[in-house]
XYZ file of C-alpha atoms in Angstrom:
87
model
C 12.391 27.052 -32.623
C 15.423 24.754 -32.669
C 15.111 21.340 -34.227
C 16.716 18.455 -32.430
C 17.768 15.296 -34.138
C 16.891 11.767 -33.126
C 20.380 11.221 -31.698
C 19.965 14.218 -29.388
C 16.569 12.987 -28.226
C 17.846 9.463 -27.551
C 20.866 10.852 -25.713
C 18.703 13.092 -23.511
C 16.307 10.249 -22.718
C 19.199 7.944 -21.829
C 20.685 10.531 -19.476
C 17.317 11.164 -17.817
C 16.749 7.441 -17.353
C 20.210 6.982 -15.860
C 19.879 9.734 -13.248
C 16.301 9.099 -12.138
C 15.702 6.934 -9.080
C 13.185 4.140 -8.884
C 10.031 4.707 -6.872
C 8.240 1.519 -5.870
C 6.204 3.164 -3.135
C 2.853 2.191 -4.598
C 3.968 -1.441 -4.726
C 5.087 -1.271 -1.098
C 1.737 0.270 -0.181
C -0.171 -2.594 -1.799
C 2.002 -5.240 -0.153
C 1.544 -3.552 3.225
C -2.246 -3.446 2.839
C -2.299 -7.120 1.879
C -0.382 -7.908 5.058
C -2.841 -5.872 7.139
C -5.771 -7.714 5.593
C -4.158 -11.098 6.254
C -3.739 -10.191 9.924
C -7.336 -8.989 10.314
C -8.635 -12.170 8.656
C -6.635 -14.196 11.190
C -7.967 -12.014 14.023
C -11.567 -12.573 12.915
C -10.958 -16.316 12.510
C -9.501 -16.524 16.021
C -12.685 -14.875 17.299
C -14.837 -17.360 15.372
C -16.054 -14.959 12.683
C -15.455 -14.493 8.967
C -13.988 -11.160 7.893
C -16.349 -9.205 5.662
C -19.566 -10.812 6.894
C -20.167 -8.765 10.049
C -21.578 -5.260 9.772
C -20.476 -2.624 12.246
C -23.272 -1.807 14.627
C -24.261 -1.681 18.260
C -24.224 -5.473 18.619
C -20.709 -6.080 17.308
C -18.529 -8.096 19.720
C -15.725 -6.170 21.434
C -13.062 -8.481 20.019
C -14.074 -7.475 16.488
C -13.859 -3.809 17.438
C -10.264 -4.525 18.437
C -9.597 -6.304 15.140
C -11.022 -3.354 13.202
C -9.041 -0.829 15.252
C -5.865 -2.781 14.571
C -6.691 -2.883 10.868
C -7.178 0.884 10.806
C -3.859 1.482 12.544
C -2.064 -0.914 10.215
C -3.602 0.657 7.092
C -2.636 4.131 8.310
C 0.948 2.953 8.765
C 0.917 1.721 5.162
C 0.719 5.322 3.981
C 4.329 5.774 5.088
C 5.319 2.734 3.030
C 3.570 4.219 0.021
C 5.301 7.579 0.301
C 8.862 6.370 0.827
C 10.985 5.884 -2.296
C 12.440 2.415 -2.707
C 15.770 2.190 -4.567
């Protein structure tokens, strides 16, 4: 088994670091989800409710169903932001 010196290791690591691209997808995903949550909080507030205090059931107002549907669509779109590499 060949033995590599410290200089060879440092050189290889420097080359690998120089050619690899940055991937900030997970950061983009988190920022996107925060934006979705801010919008749904505003939607609930416009309807006169507080987000997180209403349980989904048969008696839920239709406007909140719309807020929740919009949140689901927005969160699903965030997956694309999480998968795309950001330079």
